JSON list of C-alpha atoms in Angstrom, two decimals:
[
{"chain": "A", "resi": 1, "resn": "MET", "atom": "CA", "xyz": [116.71, 110.33, 106.53]},
{"chain": "A", "resi": 2, "resn": "PRO", "atom": "CA", "xyz": [119.18, 111.27, 103.79]},
{"chain": "A", "resi": 3, "resn": "GLY", "atom": "CA", "xyz": [121.02, 114.55, 103.93]},
{"chain": "A", "resi": 4, "resn": "ILE", "atom": "CA", "xyz": [123.96, 116.12, 102.14]},
{"chain": "A", "resi": 5, "resn": "LYS", "atom": "CA", "xyz": [126.53, 118.79, 102.86]},
{"chain": "A", "resi": 6, "resn": "VAL", "atom": "CA", "xyz": [126.58, 121.52, 100.25]},
{"chain": "A", "resi": 7, "resn": "HIS", "atom": "CA", "xyz": [129.95, 123.03, 99.46]},
{"chain": "A", "resi": 8, "resn": "PRO", "atom": "CA", "xyz": [130.15, 126.78, 98.73]},
{"chain": "A", "resi": 9, "resn": "SER", "atom": "CA", "xyz": [131.37, 126.13, 95.18]},
{"chain": "A", "resi": 10, "resn": "GLU", "atom": "CA", "xyz": [128.48, 123.74, 94.37]},
{"chain": "A", "resi": 11, "resn": "SER", "atom": "CA", "xyz": [125.44, 124.89, 92.46]},
{"chain": "A", "resi": 12, "resn": "PHE", "atom": "CA", "xyz": [121.91, 124.11, 93.53]},
{"chain": "A", "resi": 13, "resn": "ASP", "atom": "CA", "xyz": [121.46, 121.65, 90.65]},
{"chain": "A", "resi": 14, "resn": "GLU", "atom": "CA", "xyz": [124.52, 119.62, 91.68]},
{"chain": "A", "resi": 15, "resn": "ALA", "atom": "CA", "xyz": [123.37, 119.50, 95.29]},
{"chain": "A", "resi": 16, "resn": "TYR", "atom": "CA", "xyz": [119.86, 118.52, 94.22]},
{"chain": "A", "resi": 17, "resn": "ARG", "atom": "CA", "xyz": [121.26, 115.71, 92.03]},
{"chain": "A", "resi": 18, "resn": "LYS", "atom": "CA", "xyz": [123.33, 114.42, 94.97]},
{"chain": "A", "resi": 19, "resn": "PHE", "atom": "CA", "xyz": [120.27, 114.49, 97.24]},
{"chain": "A", "resi": 20, "resn": "LYS", "atom": "CA", "xyz": [118.10, 112.65, 94.72]},
{"chain": "A", "resi": 21, "resn": "LYS", "atom": "CA", "xyz": [120.77, 109.97, 94.28]},
{"chain": "A", "resi": 22, "resn": "GLN", "atom": "CA", "xyz": [121.02, 109.49, 98.04]},
{"chain": "A", "resi": 23, "resn": "VAL", "atom": "CA", "xyz": [117.24, 109.23, 98.36]},
{"chain": "A", "resi": 24, "resn": "ASP", "atom": "CA", "xyz": [117.21, 106.54, 95.65]},
{"chain": "A", "resi": 25, "resn": "ARG", "atom": "CA", "xyz": [119.99, 104.61, 97.37]},
{"chain": "A", "resi": 26, "resn": "ASN", "atom": "CA", "xyz": [118.17, 104.65, 100.71]},
{"chain": "A", "resi": 27, "resn": "LEU", "atom": "CA", "xyz": [114.90, 103.47, 99.08]},
{"chain": "A", "resi": 28, "resn": "VAL", "atom": "CA", "xyz": [112.92, 106.27, 100.73]},
{"chain": "A", "resi": 29, "resn": "VAL", "atom": "CA", "xyz": [110.43, 106.65, 97.89]},
{"chain": "A", "resi": 30, "resn": "THR", "atom": "CA", "xyz": [109.71, 102.93, 97.60]},
{"chain": "A", "resi": 31, "resn": "GLU", "atom": "CA", "xyz": [109.16, 102.67, 101.35]},
{"chain": "A", "resi": 32, "resn": "VAL", "atom": "CA", "xyz": [106.77, 105.62, 101.32]},
{"chain": "A", "resi": 33, "resn": "ARG", "atom": "CA", "xyz": [104.81, 104.05, 98.48]},
{"chain": "A", "resi": 34, "resn": "ALA", "atom": "CA", "xyz": [104.65, 100.75, 100.34]},
{"chain": "A", "resi": 35, "resn": "ARG", "atom": "CA", "xyz": [103.36, 102.47, 103.48]},
{"chain": "A", "resi": 36, "resn": "ARG", "atom": "CA", "xyz": [100.85, 104.62, 101.64]},
{"chain": "A", "resi": 37, "resn": "PHE", "atom": "CA", "xyz": [98.01, 102.19, 102.24]},
{"chain": "A", "resi": 38, "resn": "PHE", "atom": "CA", "xyz": [97.60, 99.83, 105.16]},
{"chain": "A", "resi": 39, "resn": "GLU", "atom": "CA", "xyz": [98.37, 96.21, 104.34]},
{"chain": "A", "resi": 40, "resn": "PRO", "atom": "CA", "xyz": [97.07, 93.50, 106.63]},
{"chain": "A", "resi": 41, "resn": "MET", "atom": "CA", "xyz": [99.52, 90.88, 107.81]},
{"chain": "A", "resi": 42, "resn": "THR", "atom": "CA", "xyz": [97.87, 88.24, 105.60]},
{"chain": "A", "resi": 43, "resn": "GLU", "atom": "CA", "xyz": [98.70, 90.24, 102.45]},
{"chain": "A", "resi": 44, "resn": "ILE", "atom": "CA", "xyz": [102.28, 90.78, 103.61]},
{"chain": "A", "resi": 45, "resn": "ARG", "atom": "CA", "xyz": [102.71, 87.03, 104.21]},
{"chain": "A", "resi": 46, "resn": "LYS", "atom": "CA", "xyz": [101.15, 86.27, 100.84]},
{"chain": "A", "resi": 47, "resn": "LYS", "atom": "CA", "xyz": [103.62, 88.59, 99.08]},
{"chain": "A", "resi": 48, "resn": "GLN", "atom": "CA", "xyz": [106.51, 87.03, 100.99]},
{"chain": "A", "resi": 49, "resn": "LYS", "atom": "CA", "xyz": [105.42, 83.54, 99.93]},
{"chain": "A", "resi": 50, "resn": "ILE", "atom": "CA", "xyz": [105.18, 84.62, 96.30]},
{"chain": "A", "resi": 51, "resn": "SER", "atom": "CA", "xyz": [108.61, 86.27, 96.36]},
{"chain": "A", "resi": 52, "resn": "ALA", "atom": "CA", "xyz": [110.16, 83.23, 98.08]},
{"chain": "A", "resi": 53, "resn": "ARG", "atom": "CA", "xyz": [108.71, 80.96, 95.40]},
{"chain": "A", "resi": 54, "resn": "LYS", "atom": "CA", "xyz": [110.00, 83.22, 92.62]},
{"chain": "A", "resi": 55, "resn": "LYS", "atom": "CA", "xyz": [113.44, 83.29, 94.24]},
{"chain": "A", "resi": 56, "resn": "MET", "atom": "CA", "xyz": [113.52, 79.49, 94.53]},
{"chain": "A", "resi": 57, "resn": "LEU", "atom": "CA", "xyz": [112.41, 79.00, 90.92]},
{"chain": "A", "resi": 58, "resn": "LYS", "atom": "CA", "xyz": [115.04, 81.47, 89.73]},
{"chain": "A", "resi": 59, "resn": "ARG", "atom": "CA", "xyz": [117.77, 79.61, 91.62]},
{"chain": "A", "resi": 60, "resn": "LEU", "atom": "CA", "xyz": [116.56, 76.30, 90.22]},
{"chain": "A", "resi": 61, "resn": "TYR", "atom": "CA", "xyz": [116.54, 77.74, 86.70]},
{"chain": "A", "resi": 62, "resn": "MET", "atom": "CA", "xyz": [120.07, 79.12, 87.10]},
{"chain": "A", "resi": 63, "resn": "LEU", "atom": "CA", "xyz": [121.31, 75.84, 88.56]},
{"chain": "A", "resi": 64, "resn": "ARG", "atom": "CA", "xyz": [119.86, 73.86, 85.63]},
{"chain": "A", "resi": 65, "resn": "ARG", "atom": "CA", "xyz": [121.43, 76.31, 83.16]},
{"chain": "A", "resi": 66, "resn": "TYR", "atom": "CA", "xyz": [124.78, 75.92, 84.89]},
{"chain": "A", "resi": 67, "resn": "GLU", "atom": "CA", "xyz": [124.53, 72.11, 84.93]},
{"chain": "A", "resi": 68, "resn": "SER", "atom": "CA", "xyz": [123.62, 71.98, 81.25]},
{"chain": "A", "resi": 69, "resn": "ARG", "atom": "CA", "xyz": [126.85, 73.77, 80.37]},
{"chain": "A", "resi": 70, "resn": "LEU", "atom": "CA", "xyz": [128.97, 71.15, 82.12]}
]
C-alpha cells in the first residue's frame, strides 16, 4: 500500500499530489477495478491469449518495419 511522509513545510495539496502519483505508479486503482468483479479462470486465460497474440503481432510488425528500412 502506498504511503508518503509529509514534511512540516508541505501543504496538503502537495502531499495529496504526491500520494496520487504514488498510487498511479503502484497501479492500485487498476488492480481494484480488475478485482471488482469475479473473473473465472477461463476468461483470464482468454485475455492472456489475446494479449499474447497482440504482442506477437506487434513484434512482427516492428520487425518488418525495421527490415524494410535496411
